Every structure is written in structure tokens, then in C-alpha cells.
Amino acid sequence: MESMNDSFNVQIQTVPPGIEPPHSRQSHPKMAPGPSVPLEIKYANASDLGALVSIEIRSFPSSNYMRSTYKGCDPLAVHTFKTVCSLEYFAKSDCHILAGVDSETGETIAYSRWNIPAIYGVERAVDTSLSIDAQAQMQNAWAYAPKLNKGTYTFYEEMIKRSRNRHLKQTDIVLELLCVLPEYQRMGIGSAFLKWGIEKADASNARIYLEATMEGVPAYLKHGWKIVEEIRLDYTERGGEGSQTFALMIREPQGTGF
């Protein structure tokens, strides 16, 4: 079994714009190169989930999906609901939730969520147990839901399920989510998270699957992913606003890592 007891530290140097979250639902204006960021990537604890959800919400503030699904909802209620829902991911043994911390400030600035099949022996170096209260919340997550648009919520979830049924193998690693705070984007942080997963995938001769917005496609093509299908969701069909196109992408193992 591969031990992951040590956190992953890397000094991030500024890189050209490119890496965006696989679920990034908006494009960001081009930003001037930022300073180097001393980044520590480590496993998140259950107590970190609220902070990670805040990063996700801040990363995608004006996406058509968020606007269509949570329009008019109390932001605190949205945060609570998404945090409770994240407990289900945390409880899954194959789910690896990573936090990116600015080592100089101690601030959590990014996170990613990977599904890595147990056959690859990548251990989660974190206590995965949940408190009794957290287990109860997880079992009754919809009790915490705001008055959201369930039509667009299920529309997106249905797309994910159909797409993975068509393209995903049981042995595939999945990059489910990658979020970076807006003020830290385009500074190589996304690349560091990709490196974490790519090294493990190539060492295990495994593919990596993800769903990306079209804005993020060029970056993933650059790092070895290929488009296998494109899907357009028209949120107006479910009472939402606008539409969005997603690229289903797979990276074949390349043996040498990042």
C-alpha cells in the first residue's frame, strides 16, 4: 500500500494562464502573472469541509448552473447544504479530498476531489470517521436544502451519471472537482494538483477521467487529456437560465508522470 502520511509540498512558480477546474463553469479575465506561492497540498479533515465549500462557491460565483439552481437562495443555506452533501464524499473510502494551503499565510486557497479505486493502494492519510451528528446530517442531507431549483440540480447530476456510464471504466481515476480561489488562479496551483494525480495515475498505468467546461479544455489538452464527447445542457428546459457545454475528457497513462 502506498503511504500518504507526508503532505505534498511544492513551491509554485508563476505559469501562463491555462489550468482551470474541471467543473469550472465560468471564464475568468486574463490576469497578470502573480508571485510565487509556497503551496502545501494535504489531505483534508472532515472539519475542513466547510472552508472547502466556501472556496468552491467563491470560485464559481456566476456560473449558469449555480445561478439557475440556487437563484434567490440564502447564501448561508446554500453553504450549509453543500457542506452537508460533501460529507457523503468524505465518507467514501475511494474519495481523496485534498486541501491546498498557502504556507506563508496558512490560508486554505484551493482543493481537489479525486476518486481513486482501491486497487491502486493509495491510502488516505486522514481520519475518515464521522461523528454521530455528521452521520445523521449525511443521511438526511435534503433536510438542509434551501429552496433550490431541483430541475437544474438533477439535470446536471443526470448528465454526470449518463456520461460516466458511457465512458468510465472501473479502473479509472476520476478528477471530480478542482477549485482555486479567484485571487490565486493562474499561478500554477491547478497544475500542482494535476501533478499530484497524474503521478499516481501514470505509476499505476491508470486513466484519468473528468468533465470540463469548454474554457478549461485547452489546458487539459496540453497535459494529455483528450475529448471523448461534448454535451450541452440547456438549463431553460428545467426552469433555469442559459446553457453550458461540457467536454468529457480522458487522459491515458503516459508512464513518466507529469
PDB file of C-alpha atoms in Angstrom:
ATOM      1  CA  MET A   1       0.000   0.000   0.000  1.00  0.00           C
ATOM      2  CA  GLU A   2       1.261   3.486  -0.800  1.00  0.00           C
ATOM      3  CA  SER A   3       1.649   5.589   2.307  1.00  0.00           C
ATOM      4  CA  MET A   4       0.455   9.181   2.084  1.00  0.00           C
ATOM      5  CA  ASN A   5       1.364  10.253   5.604  1.00  0.00           C
ATOM      6  CA  ASP A   6       3.521  13.113   4.360  1.00  0.00           C
ATOM      7  CA  SER A   7       1.844  16.160   2.885  1.00  0.00           C
ATOM      8  CA  PHE A   8       2.903  17.238  -0.583  1.00  0.00           C
ATOM      9  CA  ASN A   9       4.881  20.485  -0.596  1.00  0.00           C
ATOM     10  CA  VAL A  10       5.776  22.405  -3.713  1.00  0.00           C
ATOM     11  CA  GLN A  11       6.999  25.893  -4.495  1.00  0.00           C
ATOM     12  CA  ILE A  12       4.690  27.103  -7.234  1.00  0.00           C
ATOM     13  CA  GLN A  13       6.206  29.387  -9.837  1.00  0.00           C
ATOM     14  CA  THR A  14       4.030  31.633 -11.950  1.00  0.00           C
ATOM     15  CA  VAL A  15       2.897  29.959 -15.156  1.00  0.00           C
ATOM     16  CA  PRO A  16       0.957  31.200 -18.183  1.00  0.00           C
ATOM     17  CA  PRO A  17      -2.844  31.109 -17.864  1.00  0.00           C
ATOM     18  CA  GLY A  18      -4.372  27.749 -18.594  1.00  0.00           C
ATOM     19  CA  ILE A  19      -5.285  25.426 -15.757  1.00  0.00           C
ATOM     20  CA  GLU A  20      -8.897  25.721 -14.711  1.00  0.00           C
ATOM     21  CA  PRO A  21     -11.066  23.447 -12.564  1.00  0.00           C
ATOM     22  CA  PRO A  22     -12.679  20.553 -14.469  1.00  0.00           C
ATOM     23  CA  HIS A  23     -16.080  21.806 -13.300  1.00  0.00           C
ATOM     24  CA  SER A  24     -15.214  25.468 -13.877  1.00  0.00           C
ATOM     25  CA  ARG A  25     -18.489  26.997 -15.001  1.00  0.00           C
ATOM     26  CA  GLN A  26     -17.208  30.420 -15.991  1.00  0.00           C
ATOM     27  CA  SER A  27     -14.273  32.055 -17.723  1.00  0.00           C
ATOM     28  CA  HIS A  28     -12.077  34.475 -15.814  1.00  0.00           C
ATOM     29  CA  PRO A  29     -10.453  37.628 -17.198  1.00  0.00           C
ATOM     30  CA  LYS A  30      -6.801  37.343 -18.033  1.00  0.00           C
ATOM     31  CA  MET A  31      -4.727  38.249 -15.006  1.00  0.00           C
ATOM     32  CA  ALA A  32      -1.174  39.478 -14.768  1.00  0.00           C
ATOM     33  CA  PRO A  33       1.270  36.875 -13.516  1.00  0.00           C
ATOM     34  CA  GLY A  34       1.256  36.680  -9.754  1.00  0.00           C
ATOM     35  CA  PRO A  35       4.075  35.998  -7.324  1.00  0.00           C
ATOM     36  CA  SER A  36       5.339  32.563  -6.436  1.00  0.00           C
ATOM     37  CA  VAL A  37       3.111  30.763  -3.945  1.00  0.00           C
ATOM     38  CA  PRO A  38       4.537  28.346  -1.382  1.00  0.00           C
ATOM     39  CA  LEU A  39       1.854  25.683  -1.578  1.00  0.00           C
ATOM     40  CA  GLU A  40       1.242  22.696   0.665  1.00  0.00           C
ATOM     41  CA  ILE A  41      -1.157  20.056  -0.610  1.00  0.00           C
ATOM     42  CA  LYS A  42      -2.510  17.849   2.150  1.00  0.00           C
ATOM     43  CA  TYR A  43      -5.454  15.632   2.934  1.00  0.00           C
ATOM     44  CA  ALA A  44      -8.490  17.464   4.268  1.00  0.00           C
ATOM     45  CA  ASN A  45     -10.214  16.518   7.503  1.00  0.00           C
ATOM     46  CA  ALA A  46     -13.972  16.471   7.982  1.00  0.00           C
ATOM     47  CA  SER A  47     -13.639  19.719   9.931  1.00  0.00           C
ATOM     48  CA  ASP A  48     -12.191  21.380   6.805  1.00  0.00           C
ATOM     49  CA  LEU A  49     -15.215  20.729   4.593  1.00  0.00           C
ATOM     50  CA  GLY A  50     -16.983  23.998   5.370  1.00  0.00           C
ATOM     51  CA  ALA A  51     -13.930  26.011   4.333  1.00  0.00           C
ATOM     52  CA  LEU A  52     -13.533  23.951   1.158  1.00  0.00           C
ATOM     53  CA  VAL A  53     -17.156  24.523   0.181  1.00  0.00           C
ATOM     54  CA  SER A  54     -16.584  28.256   0.623  1.00  0.00           C
ATOM     55  CA  ILE A  55     -13.723  28.006  -1.876  1.00  0.00           C
ATOM     56  CA  GLU A  56     -15.972  26.184  -4.345  1.00  0.00           C
ATOM     57  CA  ILE A  57     -18.704  28.815  -4.070  1.00  0.00           C
ATOM     58  CA  ARG A  58     -16.238  31.687  -4.439  1.00  0.00           C
ATOM     59  CA  SER A  59     -14.600  30.005  -7.426  1.00  0.00           C
ATOM     60  CA  PHE A  60     -17.836  29.731  -9.420  1.00  0.00           C
ATOM     61  CA  PRO A  61     -19.950  32.752  -8.373  1.00  0.00           C
ATOM     62  CA  SER A  62     -21.761  33.456 -11.635  1.00  0.00           C
ATOM     63  CA  SER A  63     -21.993  30.152 -13.478  1.00  0.00           C
ATOM     64  CA  ASN A  64     -25.226  29.309 -15.252  1.00  0.00           C
ATOM     65  CA  TYR A  65     -25.542  26.169 -13.157  1.00  0.00           C
ATOM     66  CA  MET A  66     -25.182  27.990  -9.836  1.00  0.00           C
ATOM     67  CA  ARG A  67     -27.396  30.856 -10.965  1.00  0.00           C
ATOM     68  CA  SER A  68     -30.093  28.501 -12.247  1.00  0.00           C
ATOM     69  CA  THR A  69     -30.016  26.128  -9.291  1.00  0.00           C
ATOM     70  CA  TYR A  70     -29.604  28.473  -6.326  1.00  0.00           C
ATOM     71  CA  LYS A  71     -31.209  31.693  -7.583  1.00  0.00           C
ATOM     72  CA  GLY A  72     -32.781  33.595  -4.695  1.00  0.00           C
ATOM     73  CA  CYS A  73     -31.436  31.191  -2.070  1.00  0.00           C
ATOM     74  CA  ASP A  74     -29.890  32.398   1.172  1.00  0.00           C
ATOM     75  CA  PRO A  75     -26.096  32.088   0.683  1.00  0.00           C
ATOM     76  CA  LEU A  76     -25.671  30.667   4.186  1.00  0.00           C
ATOM     77  CA  ALA A  77     -28.286  27.990   3.447  1.00  0.00           C
ATOM     78  CA  VAL A  78     -26.516  27.098   0.195  1.00  0.00           C
ATOM     79  CA  HIS A  79     -23.219  26.776   2.055  1.00  0.00           C
ATOM     80  CA  THR A  80     -24.772  24.583   4.750  1.00  0.00           C
ATOM     81  CA  PHE A  81     -26.432  22.293   2.206  1.00  0.00           C
ATOM     82  CA  LYS A  82     -23.297  21.857   0.105  1.00  0.00           C
ATOM     83  CA  THR A  83     -21.213  21.216   3.225  1.00  0.00           C
ATOM     84  CA  VAL A  84     -23.602  18.518   4.415  1.00  0.00           C
ATOM     85  CA  CYS A  85     -23.591  16.957   0.935  1.00  0.00           C
ATOM     86  CA  SER A  86     -19.784  16.884   0.978  1.00  0.00           C
ATOM     87  CA  LEU A  87     -19.897  14.552   3.978  1.00  0.00           C
ATOM     88  CA  GLU A  88     -21.034  11.761   1.659  1.00  0.00           C
ATOM     89  CA  TYR A  89     -17.916  12.173  -0.475  1.00  0.00           C
ATOM     90  CA  PHE A  90     -15.672  12.314   2.587  1.00  0.00           C
ATOM     91  CA  ALA A  91     -17.127   9.046   3.878  1.00  0.00           C
ATOM     92  CA  LYS A  92     -16.284   7.144   0.683  1.00  0.00           C
ATOM     93  CA  SER A  93     -13.096   5.136   1.031  1.00  0.00           C
ATOM     94  CA  ASP A  94     -12.023   5.791  -2.567  1.00  0.00           C
ATOM     95  CA  CYS A  95     -12.571   9.554  -2.330  1.00  0.00           C
ATOM     96  CA  HIS A  96      -9.443  11.638  -1.775  1.00  0.00           C
ATOM     97  CA  ILE A  97     -10.137  15.245  -0.784  1.00  0.00           C
ATOM     98  CA  LEU A  98      -7.075  17.480  -0.860  1.00  0.00           C
ATOM     99  CA  ALA A  99      -6.646  20.994   0.505  1.00  0.00           C
ATOM    100  CA  GLY A 100      -4.140  23.485  -0.860  1.00  0.00           C
ATOM    101  CA  VAL A 101      -2.682  25.785   1.793  1.00  0.00           C
ATOM    102  CA  ASP A 102      -0.615  28.929   1.288  1.00  0.00           C
ATOM    103  CA  SER A 103       2.311  28.086   3.550  1.00  0.00           C
ATOM    104  CA  GLU A 104       3.101  31.746   4.184  1.00  0.00           C
ATOM    105  CA  THR A 105      -0.370  32.802   5.324  1.00  0.00           C
ATOM    106  CA  GLY A 106      -1.819  29.475   6.452  1.00  0.00           C
ATOM    107  CA  GLU A 107      -4.902  30.162   4.336  1.00  0.00           C
ATOM    108  CA  THR A 108      -6.624  27.319   2.508  1.00  0.00           C
ATOM    109  CA  ILE A 109      -6.796  28.558  -1.064  1.00  0.00           C
ATOM    110  CA  ALA A 110      -7.719  25.535  -3.185  1.00  0.00           C
ATOM    111  CA  TYR A 111      -8.976  21.990  -3.106  1.00  0.00           C
ATOM    112  CA  SER A 112      -9.497  18.984  -5.292  1.00  0.00           C
ATOM    113  CA  ARG A 113     -11.533  15.809  -5.041  1.00  0.00           C
ATOM    114  CA  TRP A 114     -10.354  12.592  -6.650  1.00  0.00           C
ATOM    115  CA  ASN A 115     -11.874   9.135  -6.835  1.00  0.00           C
ATOM    116  CA  ILE A 116      -9.057   6.581  -6.844  1.00  0.00           C
ATOM    117  CA  PRO A 117     -10.015   2.879  -6.984  1.00  0.00           C
ATOM    118  CA  ALA A 118      -8.779   0.867  -4.010  1.00  0.00           C
ATOM    119  CA  ILE A 119      -6.852  -1.487  -6.300  1.00  0.00           C
ATOM    120  CA  TYR A 120      -4.117   1.153  -6.601  1.00  0.00           C
ATOM    121  CA  GLY A 121      -3.384   1.120  -2.872  1.00  0.00           C
ATOM    122  CA  VAL A 122      -3.367   4.885  -2.348  1.00  0.00           C
ATOM    123  CA  GLU A 123      -4.160   5.314   1.326  1.00  0.00           C
ATOM    124  CA  ARG A 124      -5.939   8.338   2.727  1.00  0.00           C
ATOM    125  CA  ALA A 125      -3.682   9.766   5.413  1.00  0.00           C
ATOM    126  CA  VAL A 126      -6.539  11.177   7.443  1.00  0.00           C
ATOM    127  CA  ASP A 127      -9.137  10.002   9.934  1.00  0.00           C
ATOM    128  CA  THR A 128     -12.144   9.196   7.754  1.00  0.00           C
ATOM    129  CA  SER A 129     -14.590   8.566  10.573  1.00  0.00           C
ATOM    130  CA  LEU A 130     -17.525  10.925  11.049  1.00  0.00           C
ATOM    131  CA  SER A 131     -19.151  11.995  14.281  1.00  0.00           C
ATOM    132  CA  ILE A 132     -22.623  10.703  15.099  1.00  0.00           C
ATOM    133  CA  ASP A 133     -24.054  14.133  14.323  1.00  0.00           C
ATOM    134  CA  ALA A 134     -22.269  14.275  10.968  1.00  0.00           C
ATOM    135  CA  GLN A 135     -23.524  10.807  10.060  1.00  0.00           C
ATOM    136  CA  ALA A 136     -27.071  11.889  10.860  1.00  0.00           C
ATOM    137  CA  GLN A 137     -26.681  15.002   8.722  1.00  0.00           C
ATOM    138  CA  MET A 138     -25.319  12.965   5.833  1.00  0.00           C
ATOM    139  CA  GLN A 139     -28.260  10.561   5.978  1.00  0.00           C
ATOM    140  CA  ASN A 140     -30.743  13.440   5.867  1.00  0.00           C
ATOM    141  CA  ALA A 141     -28.936  15.916   3.617  1.00  0.00           C
ATOM    142  CA  TRP A 142     -32.031  17.178   1.823  1.00  0.00           C
ATOM    143  CA  ALA A 143     -33.436  18.433   5.104  1.00  0.00           C
ATOM    144  CA  TYR A 144     -30.753  21.133   4.851  1.00  0.00           C
ATOM    145  CA  ALA A 145     -31.542  22.089   1.260  1.00  0.00           C
ATOM    146  CA  PRO A 146     -32.635  25.659   0.502  1.00  0.00           C
ATOM    147  CA  LYS A 147     -35.483  26.280  -1.932  1.00  0.00           C
ATOM    148  CA  LEU A 148     -33.342  25.396  -4.909  1.00  0.00           C
ATOM    149  CA  ASN A 149     -34.317  24.508  -8.454  1.00  0.00           C
ATOM    150  CA  LYS A 150     -34.350  20.723  -8.296  1.00  0.00           C
ATOM    151  CA  GLY A 151     -34.855  20.607 -12.052  1.00  0.00           C
ATOM    152  CA  THR A 152     -31.438  22.032 -12.884  1.00  0.00           C
ATOM    153  CA  TYR A 153     -29.853  20.281  -9.902  1.00  0.00           C
ATOM    154  CA  THR A 154     -30.922  16.860 -11.185  1.00  0.00           C
ATOM    155  CA  PHE A 155     -30.266  17.867 -14.820  1.00  0.00           C
ATOM    156  CA  TYR A 156     -26.563  18.231 -14.088  1.00  0.00           C
ATOM    157  CA  GLU A 157     -26.429  15.113 -11.901  1.00  0.00           C
ATOM    158  CA  GLU A 158     -28.157  13.081 -14.629  1.00  0.00           C
ATOM    159  CA  MET A 159     -25.593  14.271 -17.175  1.00  0.00           C
ATOM    160  CA  ILE A 160     -22.744  13.182 -14.925  1.00  0.00           C
ATOM    161  CA  LYS A 161     -24.297   9.750 -14.367  1.00  0.00           C
ATOM    162  CA  ARG A 162     -25.027   9.118 -18.063  1.00  0.00           C
ATOM    163  CA  SER A 163     -21.589  10.287 -19.141  1.00  0.00           C
ATOM    164  CA  ARG A 164     -19.746   8.109 -16.670  1.00  0.00           C
ATOM    165  CA  ASN A 165     -21.881   5.104 -17.540  1.00  0.00           C
ATOM    166  CA  ARG A 166     -20.754   5.513 -21.162  1.00  0.00           C
ATOM    167  CA  HIS A 167     -17.085   6.298 -20.745  1.00  0.00           C
ATOM    168  CA  LEU A 168     -15.842   5.298 -17.307  1.00  0.00           C
ATOM    169  CA  LYS A 169     -14.057   2.045 -16.522  1.00  0.00           C
ATOM    170  CA  GLN A 170     -13.925   0.606 -13.019  1.00  0.00           C
ATOM    171  CA  THR A 171     -10.157   1.085 -13.046  1.00  0.00           C
ATOM    172  CA  ASP A 172     -10.270   4.785 -13.968  1.00  0.00           C
ATOM    173  CA  ILE A 173      -9.228   7.561 -11.624  1.00  0.00           C
ATOM    174  CA  VAL A 174     -11.701  10.458 -11.663  1.00  0.00           C
ATOM    175  CA  LEU A 175     -10.870  14.085 -11.049  1.00  0.00           C
ATOM    176  CA  GLU A 176     -14.255  15.166  -9.739  1.00  0.00           C
ATOM    177  CA  LEU A 177     -13.546  18.733  -8.704  1.00  0.00           C
ATOM    178  CA  LEU A 178     -10.738  21.281  -8.633  1.00  0.00           C
ATOM    179  CA  CYS A 179     -11.287  24.734  -7.134  1.00  0.00           C
ATOM    180  CA  VAL A 180      -8.879  27.631  -6.705  1.00  0.00           C
ATOM    181  CA  LEU A 181      -9.768  30.962  -5.112  1.00  0.00           C
ATOM    182  CA  PRO A 182     -10.054  33.656  -7.821  1.00  0.00           C
ATOM    183  CA  GLU A 183      -7.173  35.729  -6.440  1.00  0.00           C
ATOM    184  CA  TYR A 184      -4.872  32.692  -6.606  1.00  0.00           C
ATOM    185  CA  GLN A 185      -5.831  31.489 -10.076  1.00  0.00           C
ATOM    186  CA  ARG A 186      -3.345  31.411 -12.963  1.00  0.00           C
ATOM    187  CA  MET A 187      -0.418  30.969 -10.593  1.00  0.00           C
ATOM    188  CA  GLY A 188       0.254  27.275 -11.198  1.00  0.00           C
ATOM    189  CA  ILE A 189      -1.835  25.968  -8.314  1.00  0.00           C
ATOM    190  CA  GLY A 190      -4.105  23.941 -10.571  1.00  0.00           C
ATOM    191  CA  SER A 191      -1.021  22.411 -12.177  1.00  0.00           C
ATOM    192  CA  ALA A 192       0.250  21.286  -8.775  1.00  0.00           C
ATOM    193  CA  PHE A 193      -2.987  19.426  -8.059  1.00  0.00           C
ATOM    194  CA  LEU A 194      -2.879  17.853 -11.517  1.00  0.00           C
ATOM    195  CA  LYS A 195       0.690  16.737 -10.880  1.00  0.00           C
ATOM    196  CA  TRP A 196      -0.441  15.003  -7.678  1.00  0.00           C
ATOM    197  CA  GLY A 197      -2.974  12.912  -9.581  1.00  0.00           C
ATOM    198  CA  ILE A 198      -1.018  12.394 -12.791  1.00  0.00           C
ATOM    199  CA  GLU A 199       1.953  10.936 -10.950  1.00  0.00           C
ATOM    200  CA  LYS A 200      -0.264   8.388  -9.233  1.00  0.00           C
ATOM    201  CA  ALA A 201      -2.147   7.531 -12.403  1.00  0.00           C
ATOM    202  CA  ASP A 202       0.966   7.024 -14.502  1.00  0.00           C
ATOM    203  CA  ALA A 203       2.636   4.971 -11.779  1.00  0.00           C
ATOM    204  CA  SER A 204      -0.419   2.696 -11.744  1.00  0.00           C
ATOM    205  CA  ASN A 205      -0.957   2.709 -15.522  1.00  0.00           C
ATOM    206  CA  ALA A 206      -4.406   4.234 -14.943  1.00  0.00           C
ATOM    207  CA  ARG A 207      -6.539   6.608 -16.960  1.00  0.00           C
ATOM    208  CA  ILE A 208      -7.907   9.859 -15.517  1.00  0.00           C
ATOM    209  CA  TYR A 209     -11.423  10.930 -16.445  1.00  0.00           C
ATOM    210  CA  LEU A 210     -13.002  14.355 -15.901  1.00  0.00           C
ATOM    211  CA  GLU A 211     -15.765  16.654 -17.076  1.00  0.00           C
ATOM    212  CA  ALA A 212     -14.548  20.123 -18.155  1.00  0.00           C
ATOM    213  CA  THR A 213     -16.109  23.328 -19.382  1.00  0.00           C
ATOM    214  CA  MET A 214     -15.004  24.416 -22.814  1.00  0.00           C
ATOM    215  CA  GLU A 215     -12.913  27.200 -21.250  1.00  0.00           C
ATOM    216  CA  GLY A 216     -10.804  24.624 -19.467  1.00  0.00           C
ATOM    217  CA  VAL A 217     -10.341  22.279 -22.425  1.00  0.00           C
ATOM    218  CA  PRO A 218      -7.101  23.783 -23.842  1.00  0.00           C
ATOM    219  CA  ALA A 219      -5.303  23.330 -20.518  1.00  0.00           C
ATOM    220  CA  TYR A 220      -6.312  19.700 -20.216  1.00  0.00           C
ATOM    221  CA  LEU A 221      -5.371  19.002 -23.828  1.00  0.00           C
ATOM    222  CA  LYS A 222      -1.953  20.450 -23.009  1.00  0.00           C
ATOM    223  CA  HIS A 223      -1.499  17.990 -20.154  1.00  0.00           C
ATOM    224  CA  GLY A 224      -2.500  14.888 -22.051  1.00  0.00           C
ATOM    225  CA  TRP A 225      -6.299  14.711 -21.882  1.00  0.00           C
ATOM    226  CA  LYS A 226      -8.386  14.091 -24.995  1.00  0.00           C
ATOM    227  CA  ILE A 227     -12.037  14.901 -25.611  1.00  0.00           C
ATOM    228  CA  VAL A 228     -14.260  11.845 -25.961  1.00  0.00           C
ATOM    229  CA  GLU A 229     -17.613  13.648 -26.087  1.00  0.00           C
ATOM    230  CA  GLU A 230     -19.183  17.092 -25.763  1.00  0.00           C
ATOM    231  CA  ILE A 231     -22.540  17.643 -24.052  1.00  0.00           C
ATOM    232  CA  ARG A 232     -24.661  20.797 -23.976  1.00  0.00           C
ATOM    233  CA  LEU A 233     -27.104  21.392 -21.134  1.00  0.00           C
ATOM    234  CA  ASP A 234     -29.898  23.886 -21.816  1.00  0.00           C
ATOM    235  CA  TYR A 235     -30.928  24.918 -18.319  1.00  0.00           C
ATOM    236  CA  THR A 236     -34.029  26.691 -19.643  1.00  0.00           C
ATOM    237  CA  GLU A 237     -35.535  23.233 -20.211  1.00  0.00           C
ATOM    238  CA  ARG A 238     -35.620  22.838 -16.425  1.00  0.00           C
ATOM    239  CA  GLY A 239     -36.642  26.356 -15.461  1.00  0.00           C
ATOM    240  CA  GLY A 240     -33.112  27.731 -15.299  1.00  0.00           C
ATOM    241  CA  GLU A 241     -31.078  30.326 -17.160  1.00  0.00           C
ATOM    242  CA  GLY A 242     -28.790  29.901 -20.143  1.00  0.00           C
ATOM    243  CA  SER A 243     -26.885  26.825 -21.209  1.00  0.00           C
ATOM    244  CA  GLN A 244     -23.481  25.241 -20.797  1.00  0.00           C
ATOM    245  CA  THR A 245     -21.304  22.862 -22.769  1.00  0.00           C
ATOM    246  CA  PHE A 246     -19.119  20.270 -21.092  1.00  0.00           C
ATOM    247  CA  ALA A 247     -16.277  18.223 -22.547  1.00  0.00           C
ATOM    248  CA  LEU A 248     -15.846  14.673 -21.304  1.00  0.00           C
ATOM    249  CA  MET A 249     -12.115  14.020 -21.268  1.00  0.00           C
ATOM    250  CA  ILE A 250      -9.789  11.094 -20.632  1.00  0.00           C
ATOM    251  CA  ARG A 251      -6.045  11.078 -20.101  1.00  0.00           C
ATOM    252  CA  GLU A 252      -4.341   7.809 -20.979  1.00  0.00           C
ATOM    253  CA  PRO A 253      -1.389   6.779 -18.776  1.00  0.00           C
ATOM    254  CA  GLN A 254       1.932   8.028 -20.099  1.00  0.00           C
ATOM    255  CA  GLY A 255       4.316   6.241 -17.803  1.00  0.00           C
ATOM    256  CA  THR A 256       6.604   9.115 -16.887  1.00  0.00           C
ATOM    257  CA  GLY A 257       4.261  11.250 -14.796  1.00  0.00           C
ATOM    258  CA  PHE A 258       3.703  14.984 -15.102  1.00  0.00           C
TER     259      PHE A 258
END
